[in-house]
CSV table of C-alpha atoms and ligand atoms in Angstrom, one decimal:
chain,number,residue,atom,x,y,z
A,1,MET,CA,117.0,114.2,126.6
A,2,LYS,CA,116.4,117.2,124.3
A,3,VAL,CA,115.4,116.9,120.7
A,4,CYS,CA,114.9,119.8,118.3
A,5,PHE,CA,112.9,119.3,115.1
A,6,LEU,CA,114.3,121.7,112.4
A,7,ASP,CA,112.2,123.0,109.7
A,8,ILE,CA,114.4,124.8,107.2
A,9,TYR,CA,113.3,126.9,104.4
A,10,PRO,CA,115.2,129.0,101.8
A,11,LYS,CA,114.5,132.8,102.2
A,12,LYS,CA,111.9,133.8,99.5
A,13,ASN,CA,109.3,136.4,99.3
A,14,TYR,CA,106.6,133.8,98.6
A,15,ARG,CA,105.3,131.0,100.6
A,16,ILE,CA,107.0,127.7,100.7
A,17,SER,CA,105.2,124.8,102.2
A,18,LYS,CA,106.5,121.4,103.0
A,19,ASP,CA,103.1,120.0,103.7
A,20,GLN,CA,101.6,120.2,100.3
A,21,ASN,CA,102.4,117.9,97.3
A,22,GLY,CA,102.7,114.7,99.4
A,23,GLY,CA,105.1,116.2,101.6
A,24,PHE,CA,107.5,117.0,98.8
A,25,GLY,CA,106.5,120.6,99.3
A,26,THR,CA,105.6,123.4,96.9
A,27,ALA,CA,105.8,127.2,96.5
A,28,ASN,CA,103.3,129.9,95.8
A,29,ASN,CA,105.2,132.1,93.3
A,30,TYR,CA,102.5,133.3,91.4
A,31,GLY,CA,104.4,135.5,88.9
A,32,GLU,CA,106.4,138.5,88.1
A,33,ASN,CA,103.4,141.0,87.6
A,34,PHE,CA,102.9,143.5,90.4
A,35,ILE,CA,99.4,142.0,91.2
A,36,LEU,CA,100.6,138.5,91.4
A,37,LYS,CA,103.5,139.6,93.6
A,38,ILE,CA,100.8,141.0,95.9
A,39,LEU,CA,98.9,137.8,95.8
A,40,SER,CA,102.2,135.8,96.5
A,41,ALA,CA,102.8,138.2,99.6
A,42,TYR,CA,99.2,137.8,100.8
A,43,ILE,CA,99.3,134.0,100.7
A,44,LYS,CA,102.7,134.0,102.4
A,45,LYS,CA,101.4,135.9,105.3
A,46,ASN,CA,98.0,134.2,105.6
A,47,ILE,CA,98.6,130.5,105.1
A,48,ASP,CA,101.3,129.0,107.1
A,49,TYR,CA,101.6,125.7,109.0
A,50,PRO,CA,104.5,123.1,109.4
A,51,PRO,CA,104.2,119.7,107.7
A,52,LEU,CA,101.9,117.3,109.5
A,53,PHE,CA,104.5,114.5,109.4
A,54,LEU,CA,106.9,116.6,111.5
A,55,VAL,CA,104.3,117.4,114.2
A,56,GLN,CA,103.1,113.9,114.3
A,57,SER,CA,106.7,112.7,114.9
A,58,MET,CA,107.2,115.2,117.6
A,59,ALA,CA,104.2,113.8,119.5
A,60,GLU,CA,105.7,110.3,119.6
A,61,LEU,CA,109.0,111.5,121.1
A,62,LYS,CA,107.1,113.8,123.5
A,63,LYS,CA,105.1,110.7,124.7
A,64,ASN,CA,108.3,108.9,125.2
A,65,GLN,CA,109.7,111.7,127.6
A,66,PHE,CA,111.9,113.4,125.3
A,67,SER,CA,112.0,117.3,125.7
A,68,VAL,CA,110.9,118.3,122.3
A,69,SER,CA,111.4,121.7,120.6
A,70,TYR,CA,110.8,123.1,117.2
A,71,SER,CA,112.9,125.6,115.2
A,72,ARG,CA,112.9,127.3,111.7
A,73,SER,CA,115.9,129.3,112.6
A,74,LEU,CA,119.5,128.8,111.3
A,75,ASP,CA,120.7,129.9,114.6
A,76,ILE,CA,120.4,126.2,115.9
A,77,PRO,CA,120.3,125.5,119.7
A,78,ASN,CA,122.4,122.9,121.3
A,79,LYS,CA,120.3,119.6,121.7
A,80,ASP,CA,121.0,115.9,122.2
A,81,LEU,CA,119.3,114.9,119.0
A,82,TYR,CA,118.0,116.8,115.8
A,83,VAL,CA,115.3,115.7,113.4
A,84,ILE,CA,115.2,117.4,110.0
A,85,ALA,CA,111.9,117.6,108.0
A,86,SER,CA,113.0,116.8,104.5
A,87,SER,CA,111.5,118.2,101.4
A,88,ILE,CA,112.3,118.8,97.8
A,89,VAL,CA,111.5,122.4,97.8
A,90,SER,CA,114.0,123.3,100.5
A,91,HIS,CA,116.4,120.5,99.9
A,92,GLU,CA,119.7,122.2,99.5
A,93,SER,CA,119.0,124.4,102.4
A,94,GLU,CA,118.3,121.4,104.6
A,95,ILE,CA,121.5,119.8,103.4
A,96,ASP,CA,123.5,122.8,104.4
A,97,VAL,CA,122.1,122.6,108.0
A,98,ILE,CA,122.6,118.9,108.2
A,99,LYS,CA,126.2,119.2,107.1
A,100,SER,CA,126.9,121.9,109.7
A,101,LEU,CA,125.4,119.6,112.4
A,102,ILE,CA,127.4,116.5,111.3
A,103,ALA,CA,130.5,118.7,111.4
A,104,ARG,CA,129.7,119.4,115.1
A,105,ASN,CA,129.3,115.6,115.7
A,106,LYS,CA,125.5,115.9,116.3
A,107,LYS,CA,123.1,113.1,115.9
A,108,VAL,CA,120.8,113.7,113.1
A,109,PHE,CA,117.8,111.9,111.8
A,110,VAL,CA,116.1,112.9,108.6
A,111,ILE,CA,112.4,112.3,108.1
A,112,GLY,CA,109.5,112.9,105.5
A,113,PRO,CA,108.4,111.8,102.1
A,114,PHE,CA,111.3,113.4,100.0
A,115,ALA,CA,113.9,111.6,102.1
A,116,THR,CA,111.8,108.4,101.9
A,117,SER,CA,112.2,108.5,98.2
A,118,LYS,CA,115.7,109.8,97.9
A,119,PRO,CA,117.2,108.6,101.0
A,120,HIS,CA,120.8,108.5,99.7
A,121,LEU,CA,120.7,112.4,99.2
A,122,TYR,CA,120.6,112.8,102.9
A,123,SER,CA,122.4,109.6,104.2
A,124,SER,CA,125.6,110.6,102.1
A,125,THR,CA,125.9,113.6,104.8
A,126,GLY,CA,126.2,111.3,107.6
A,127,ALA,CA,122.7,111.7,108.9
A,128,LYS,CA,120.3,108.7,109.6
A,129,VAL,CA,117.4,108.7,107.2
A,130,ILE,CA,114.1,107.3,108.2
A,131,SER,CA,112.6,106.0,105.0
A,132,GLY,CA,108.8,105.4,105.7
A,133,GLU,CA,106.4,107.0,108.2
A,134,SER,CA,108.9,108.3,110.9
A,135,GLU,CA,106.1,108.7,113.4
A,136,PHE,CA,105.9,104.9,113.6
A,137,PHE,CA,109.6,104.8,114.1
A,138,PHE,CA,109.5,107.4,117.0
A,139,LYS,CA,106.6,105.5,118.6
A,140,ASP,CA,109.0,102.9,119.9
A,141,PHE,CA,112.1,105.1,120.2
A,142,GLN,CA,113.1,105.4,123.9
A,143,ILE,CA,115.6,107.7,125.6
A,144,GLU,CA,118.1,104.8,126.0
A,145,ASP,CA,117.9,104.1,122.2
A,146,LEU,CA,119.9,107.4,121.8
A,147,ASN,CA,123.0,105.5,123.2
A,148,LYS,CA,122.9,103.2,120.2
A,149,PHE,CA,122.3,105.8,117.6
A,150,LYS,CA,125.5,104.8,115.5
A,151,ASN,CA,124.3,101.2,115.4
A,152,TYR,CA,121.2,102.2,113.3
A,153,ASP,CA,121.5,101.7,109.6
A,154,ASP,CA,122.1,104.8,107.5
A,155,ILE,CA,118.8,104.3,105.9
A,156,ILE,CA,116.2,102.8,108.2
A,157,LEU,CA,113.5,101.2,106.0
A,158,PHE,CA,109.8,101.3,107.3
A,159,LYS,CA,106.9,99.8,105.6
A,160,ASN,CA,103.4,101.3,105.9
A,161,ILE,CA,101.6,98.4,107.7
A,162,TYR,CA,100.7,100.5,110.8
A,163,ASP,CA,97.3,101.3,112.3
A,164,LEU,CA,96.8,105.1,112.3
A,165,ASP,CA,94.7,105.0,115.5
A,166,ASP,CA,97.9,103.9,117.3
A,167,LEU,CA,99.3,107.3,116.9
A,168,SER,CA,99.1,110.3,119.4
A,169,TYR,CA,97.6,113.5,118.5
A,170,PRO,CA,100.1,115.6,116.6
A,171,ALA,CA,102.0,117.8,118.9
A,172,TRP,CA,100.4,121.2,117.9
A,173,ASP,CA,100.7,122.2,121.6
A,174,ILE,CA,104.5,122.4,121.1
A,175,ILE,CA,104.3,124.2,117.7
A,176,LEU,CA,102.1,126.8,119.2
A,177,LYS,CA,105.0,127.9,121.5
A,178,TYR,CA,106.9,129.0,118.3
A,179,SER,CA,104.4,129.8,115.6
A,180,LYS,CA,100.8,130.0,114.9
A,181,PRO,CA,99.4,127.8,112.2
A,182,VAL,CA,96.9,129.8,110.1
A,183,MET,CA,94.8,129.6,107.0
A,184,LYS,CA,93.0,132.8,106.9
A,185,LEU,CA,90.9,131.9,103.9
A,186,LEU,CA,88.9,129.7,106.5
A,187,GLY,CA,88.6,132.5,108.9
A,188,ARG,CA,90.2,134.1,111.9
A,189,GLY,CA,92.1,132.2,114.5
A,190,LEU,CA,94.2,129.2,114.5
A,191,THR,CA,94.1,126.4,112.1
A,192,ILE,CA,95.0,122.9,112.7
A,193,PRO,CA,95.9,120.4,110.0
A,194,ILE,CA,94.3,117.0,110.7
A,195,SER,CA,94.0,113.7,108.9
A,196,SER,CA,91.4,111.0,108.7
A,197,SER,CA,92.9,108.7,106.2
A,198,ARG,CA,96.2,108.2,104.3
A,199,GLY,CA,96.9,106.4,100.9
A,200,CYS,CA,95.4,106.9,97.4
A,201,PRO,CA,94.7,104.2,95.0
A,202,TYR,CA,94.0,106.3,91.9
A,203,SER,CA,95.9,106.0,88.7
A,204,CYS,CA,97.3,109.5,88.7
A,205,SER,CA,100.1,108.1,91.1
A,206,TYR,CA,102.0,108.0,87.7
A,207,TYR,CA,102.9,111.6,88.4
A,208,CYS,CA,101.6,112.3,92.0
A,209,THR,CA,103.8,112.2,95.1
A,210,TYR,CA,101.3,111.3,97.7
A,211,PRO,CA,101.4,107.5,97.3
A,212,LEU,CA,105.2,107.5,97.4
A,213,GLN,CA,105.1,107.8,101.3
A,214,GLN,CA,101.5,106.9,102.1
A,215,GLY,CA,101.0,104.0,99.6
A,216,ASN,CA,98.2,103.1,97.2
A,217,LYS,CA,96.1,101.4,100.0
A,218,LEU,CA,93.6,103.5,101.8
A,219,ARG,CA,94.0,103.5,105.6
A,220,LEU,CA,91.3,105.1,107.8
A,221,ARG,CA,91.4,106.4,111.2
A,222,LYS,CA,88.4,105.6,113.5
A,223,THR,CA,85.8,108.3,113.1
A,224,ASP,CA,85.7,108.8,117.0
A,225,ASN,CA,89.4,109.3,117.2
A,226,VAL,CA,89.3,112.0,114.5
A,227,VAL,CA,86.3,113.9,116.2
A,228,ASN,CA,87.8,113.6,119.6
A,229,GLU,CA,91.1,115.2,118.2
A,230,MET,CA,89.1,118.1,116.9
A,231,LEU,CA,87.2,118.4,120.2
A,232,TYR,CA,90.5,118.3,122.1
A,233,TRP,CA,92.0,121.3,120.1
A,234,ASN,CA,88.7,123.1,120.3
A,235,LYS,CA,88.5,122.7,124.1
A,236,ASN,CA,92.1,123.4,125.0
A,237,TYR,CA,93.3,125.9,122.4
A,238,ASN,CA,90.0,127.3,121.0
A,239,VAL,CA,90.7,126.0,117.6
A,240,ASN,CA,87.7,126.1,115.2
A,241,ASN,CA,89.3,125.8,111.8
A,242,PHE,CA,90.6,122.5,110.5
A,243,ILE,CA,92.3,121.4,107.3
A,244,PHE,CA,92.0,117.7,106.5
A,245,ARG,CA,95.2,116.7,104.9
A,246,ASP,CA,93.9,113.4,103.5
A,247,PRO,CA,95.3,113.1,100.0
A,248,VAL,CA,91.6,112.5,98.8
A,249,PHE,CA,89.0,113.2,101.5
A,250,SER,CA,85.9,111.0,101.0
A,251,LEU,CA,87.4,108.2,99.2
A,252,ASN,CA,85.3,105.9,101.3
A,253,LYS,CA,82.0,107.3,101.2
A,254,ARG,CA,80.7,105.2,104.3
A,255,HIS,CA,83.6,106.4,106.4
A,256,THR,CA,83.1,110.1,105.2
A,257,LEU,CA,79.5,110.2,106.2
A,258,GLU,CA,80.1,108.6,109.5
A,259,LEU,CA,82.8,111.2,110.3
A,260,LEU,CA,80.8,114.1,109.1
A,261,ASN,CA,77.6,113.1,111.0
A,262,LYS,CA,79.7,112.8,114.2
A,263,ILE,CA,81.2,116.3,113.5
A,264,ILE,CA,77.7,117.6,113.1
A,265,ALA,CA,76.5,116.0,116.3
A,266,THR,CA,79.3,118.0,118.2
A,267,ASN,CA,77.2,121.2,117.6
A,268,LYS,CA,80.4,123.1,117.1
A,269,LYS,CA,80.8,125.7,114.5
A,270,PHE,CA,83.9,124.2,112.9
A,271,ARG,CA,85.2,125.7,109.7
A,272,ILE,CA,86.7,123.0,107.5
A,273,CYS,CA,88.8,122.6,104.3
A,274,VAL,CA,89.3,119.4,102.4
A,275,GLU,CA,90.8,118.3,99.3
A,276,THR,CA,88.9,115.8,97.3
A,277,HIS,CA,88.1,114.2,93.9
A,278,LEU,CA,84.9,115.4,92.2
A,279,LYS,CA,84.4,111.7,91.3
A,280,ASN,CA,83.4,111.1,94.9
A,281,LEU,CA,80.9,113.9,95.3
A,282,ASP,CA,77.1,113.6,94.9
A,283,GLN,CA,74.2,115.4,96.2
A,284,GLU,CA,74.1,113.5,99.5
A,285,THR,CA,77.8,114.1,100.2
A,286,VAL,CA,77.6,117.9,99.3
A,287,GLU,CA,74.7,118.3,101.6
A,288,ILE,CA,76.5,116.7,104.5
A,289,PHE,CA,79.7,118.7,103.7
A,290,LYS,CA,77.8,121.9,104.2
A,291,ARG,CA,76.1,120.8,107.4
A,292,ALA,CA,79.4,119.6,108.9
A,293,GLY,CA,81.0,123.1,108.4
A,294,ILE,CA,83.2,122.5,105.2
A,295,LYS,CA,83.9,125.8,103.8
A,296,ILE,CA,86.5,125.1,101.2
A,297,VAL,CA,87.0,122.2,98.9
A,298,TYR,CA,90.1,121.8,96.8
A,299,VAL,CA,89.6,119.6,93.6
A,300,GLY,CA,92.2,118.7,91.1
A,301,ILE,CA,91.0,119.2,87.5
A,302,GLU,CA,94.4,119.3,85.9
A,303,SER,CA,93.6,119.8,82.3
A,304,GLY,CA,90.9,120.9,79.9
A,305,ASP,CA,92.1,118.5,77.2
A,306,LYS,CA,91.0,114.8,77.2
A,307,GLU,CA,94.2,113.5,75.6
A,308,VAL,CA,96.4,115.3,78.0
A,309,LEU,CA,94.3,113.9,80.8
A,310,PHE,CA,94.7,110.4,79.1
A,311,ASP,CA,98.5,110.8,78.6
A,312,SER,CA,99.1,111.6,82.3
A,313,LYS,CA,96.9,108.7,83.4
A,314,ARG,CA,94.7,111.1,85.4
A,315,THR,CA,91.5,109.7,87.1
A,316,THR,CA,88.8,112.0,86.0
A,317,ILE,CA,85.2,112.4,85.1
A,318,GLU,CA,83.5,114.1,82.1
A,319,PHE,CA,83.9,118.0,81.9
A,320,ASP,CA,80.1,118.6,82.1
A,321,SER,CA,79.9,116.6,85.3
A,322,GLN,CA,82.9,118.6,86.8
A,323,ILE,CA,81.1,121.8,86.0
A,324,GLU,CA,77.9,120.6,87.6
A,325,LYS,CA,79.6,119.4,90.8
A,326,VAL,CA,81.6,122.5,91.2
A,327,LYS,CA,78.3,124.5,90.7
A,328,LEU,CA,76.6,122.3,93.3
A,329,LEU,CA,79.2,122.9,95.9
A,330,GLU,CA,79.3,126.7,95.3
A,331,SER,CA,75.5,126.8,95.4
A,332,LYS,CA,75.8,125.6,99.0
A,333,GLY,CA,78.2,128.2,100.0
A,334,ILE,CA,81.1,126.0,99.8
A,335,ARG,CA,84.1,127.7,98.1
A,336,VAL,CA,85.9,125.6,95.6
A,337,LYS,CA,89.5,125.9,94.6
A,338,SER,CA,90.0,124.0,91.2
A,339,MET,CA,93.6,123.2,90.4
A,340,TYR,CA,95.2,122.9,87.1
A,341,ILE,CA,98.5,121.7,85.8
A,342,LEU,CA,100.2,123.6,82.9
A,343,ALA,CA,102.8,122.4,80.6
A,344,GLN,CA,102.1,118.6,81.0
A,345,PRO,CA,104.2,116.4,78.8
A,346,SER,CA,101.8,116.2,76.1
A,347,ASP,CA,100.6,119.9,76.3
A,348,ASN,CA,101.1,122.4,73.5
A,349,GLU,CA,100.1,126.0,73.1
A,350,THR,CA,96.6,125.1,72.0
A,351,THR,CA,95.8,122.5,74.8
A,352,THR,CA,97.4,124.8,77.5
A,353,LYS,CA,95.0,127.7,76.3
A,354,LYS,CA,92.1,125.3,76.2
A,355,THR,CA,92.8,124.5,79.8
A,356,ILE,CA,93.0,128.1,80.9
A,357,ASN,CA,89.8,128.8,79.0
A,358,TYR,CA,88.1,125.8,80.6
A,359,SER,CA,89.1,126.9,84.1
A,360,LYS,CA,87.1,130.1,83.5
A,361,LYS,CA,84.1,128.1,82.7
A,362,VAL,CA,84.4,126.1,85.8
A,363,PRO,CA,82.5,128.1,88.4
A,364,SER,CA,85.0,127.9,91.3
A,365,THR,CA,85.9,130.7,93.6
A,366,TYR,CA,89.5,130.0,93.3
A,367,ALA,CA,91.8,128.6,90.7
A,368,GLN,CA,95.4,127.4,91.0
A,369,TYR,CA,97.8,126.8,88.1
A,370,SER,CA,101.0,125.0,88.6
A,371,ILE,CA,103.5,123.7,86.2
A,372,PHE,CA,104.0,119.9,85.5
A,373,THR,CA,106.9,118.6,87.5
A,374,PRO,CA,108.3,115.1,87.2
A,375,TYR,CA,109.2,114.2,90.6
A,376,PRO,CA,111.9,111.7,91.6
A,377,GLY,CA,110.4,108.5,92.8
A,378,THR,CA,107.3,108.8,90.6
A,379,PRO,CA,106.9,106.5,87.4
A,380,VAL,CA,106.9,109.5,85.2
A,381,PHE,CA,110.3,110.6,86.5
A,382,GLU,CA,111.9,107.7,84.7
A,383,LYS,CA,110.9,109.3,81.3
A,384,PHE,CA,112.4,112.6,82.1
A,385,LYS,CA,115.4,111.9,84.2
A,386,ASP,CA,117.8,112.7,81.5
A,387,LYS,CA,115.9,115.8,80.4
A,388,ILE,CA,116.1,117.8,83.8
A,389,ILE,CA,117.1,121.4,82.9
A,390,VAL,CA,117.7,122.8,86.5
A,391,ASP,CA,120.5,122.3,88.8
A,392,LYS,CA,118.8,122.3,92.2
A,393,TYR,CA,116.1,120.3,93.8
A,394,GLU,CA,114.7,123.5,95.2
A,395,GLU,CA,113.8,124.4,91.7
A,396,PHE,CA,111.2,121.7,91.7
A,397,ASP,CA,108.7,124.0,93.2
A,398,GLN,CA,105.8,123.6,90.7
A,399,TRP,CA,106.2,127.1,89.4
A,400,GLN,CA,108.9,126.6,86.8
A,401,LEU,CA,109.7,124.2,84.0
A,402,VAL,CA,112.3,121.6,85.3
A,403,PHE,CA,112.5,119.5,82.2
A,404,GLN,CA,113.1,119.8,78.5
A,405,HIS,CA,109.6,120.2,77.1
A,406,LEU,CA,108.8,119.5,73.5
A,407,CYS,CA,106.8,122.6,72.9
A,408,PHE,CA,107.8,125.2,75.6
A,409,SER,CA,110.7,127.1,77.0
A,410,LYS,CA,111.0,128.0,80.6
A,411,LEU,CA,110.1,131.5,79.8
A,412,ARG,CA,107.0,130.6,77.7
A,413,VAL,CA,105.7,128.6,80.6
A,414,ARG,CA,105.9,131.4,83.2
A,415,GLU,CA,104.2,133.7,80.7
A,416,LEU,CA,101.3,131.2,80.3
A,417,LEU,CA,101.3,130.9,84.1
A,418,ASN,CA,101.0,134.8,84.6
A,419,PHE,CA,98.4,134.9,82.0
A,420,ALA,CA,96.3,132.2,83.6
A,421,TYR,CA,96.2,133.8,87.0
A,422,LEU,CA,95.6,137.3,85.6
A,423,SER,CA,92.9,136.2,83.2
A,424,PHE,CA,91.2,134.2,85.9
A,425,TYR,CA,91.2,136.7,88.8
A,426,LEU,CA,90.9,139.9,86.9
A,427,ARG,CA,87.5,139.1,85.2
A,428,PRO,CA,84.9,141.6,86.3
A,429,SER,CA,82.5,138.7,86.8
A,430,TRP,CA,84.9,137.0,89.2
A,431,ILE,CA,85.7,140.3,91.1
A,432,PHE,CA,81.9,141.0,91.4
A,433,ALA,CA,81.0,137.4,92.5
A,434,TYR,CA,83.9,137.3,95.0
A,435,PHE,CA,83.1,140.6,96.8
A,436,LYS,CA,79.4,139.6,96.8
A,437,LYS,CA,80.3,136.2,98.6
A,438,ILE,CA,82.5,138.2,101.1
A,439,LEU,CA,79.5,140.7,101.9
A,440,LEU,CA,77.1,137.7,102.4
A,441,ARG,CA,79.4,135.7,104.6
B,501,SF4,S1,93.7,111.4,93.2
B,501,SF4,FE1,95.6,111.3,91.9
B,501,SF4,S2,96.5,113.4,92.2
B,501,SF4,FE2,95.0,113.0,93.9
B,501,SF4,S3,96.3,112.2,95.7
B,501,SF4,FE3,95.4,110.5,94.5
B,501,SF4,S4,97.0,109.9,92.9
B,501,SF4,FE4,97.6,111.9,93.7
């Protein structure tokens, strides 16, 4: 039985990722300025990998003897079953493809966090939606189950009560036949996304999409299982670069230290990227990050204004402490990308400029600015659902204003976004420090 996983994207000259933003997806449309267009093109070329939930689901069907393929093309091959990776950021493009498959009487499953949150958007096309972690559904899905496809509910509900160690390694071997996952900021060669945990208990789930699919409860993989997976890709595919896709790496300190000590014990020269919360970092953790080969750390700072942080229920630490922790990471040669959200509901010109100015005091190598977006399924969406000003879900890409803001127009927010990027990256001090780091690497 042949199954094709379809990973559909609208045609854009900037990167669109379905893996980021809790699987809802995001874009890297930095701005209209010539320099920012070059930055967008650079990121599109140099950071690219399919969503982990798709590759994990492929592995389960492969294990059950399906012949599994992957495609991003609209020229769709003839198969017995299609599995579409959903996202908000490619939603309308995905729907067009699903409709054309349904018109040809094809069997279609839709998977992923966005379809989990808004299943009716997809089930209304005639596709079957797996609402929950699809890899656990496919784990027990056998070839003969395809004969009873029409008996499945239009929306198949799954709860996250499953053990992550029950899953196969994601099917990167299949992906590699079609595309090369890369993250050049980590270094040359292939980069494999991997996960050691799922779920996040923090209060910023008020606006964050990660817990919608993964839940608020932290679920951990056994550390041996994670390290063995890294060794497997290293031995068989010469992979040295790994991106941990845990919503917050190092939520459980004991687990983190155990994992990193085991990575150190492999004596491999892995290059690793993680996303974490500054709250969870201390001298001991940072030391071990360095020894384990963590080269890049993403941290959400979100705003430079306390009231804005309070209003968005952001779990945070004092500003001085943020600066100290970023300084500590950078002093160990670990590059930090600090992430900020502009035009939050309680932001105005003053607080937004405060955030941009604060971002230049935080001594991180990289900064990312995005625009506050109330996502369907999150608690904050309820407040803004009647104030949405865009027509397509694909416009929920974190790079434009999608709701009626009390203080900003769409245009003004883009101006502030452009200003934030240019004023961060065009500082002589930043340019000097960056090239010094490259030369010393
Ligand atoms: S720390 Fe907050 S923003 Fe980050 S994954 Fe958890 S809930 Fe989301």
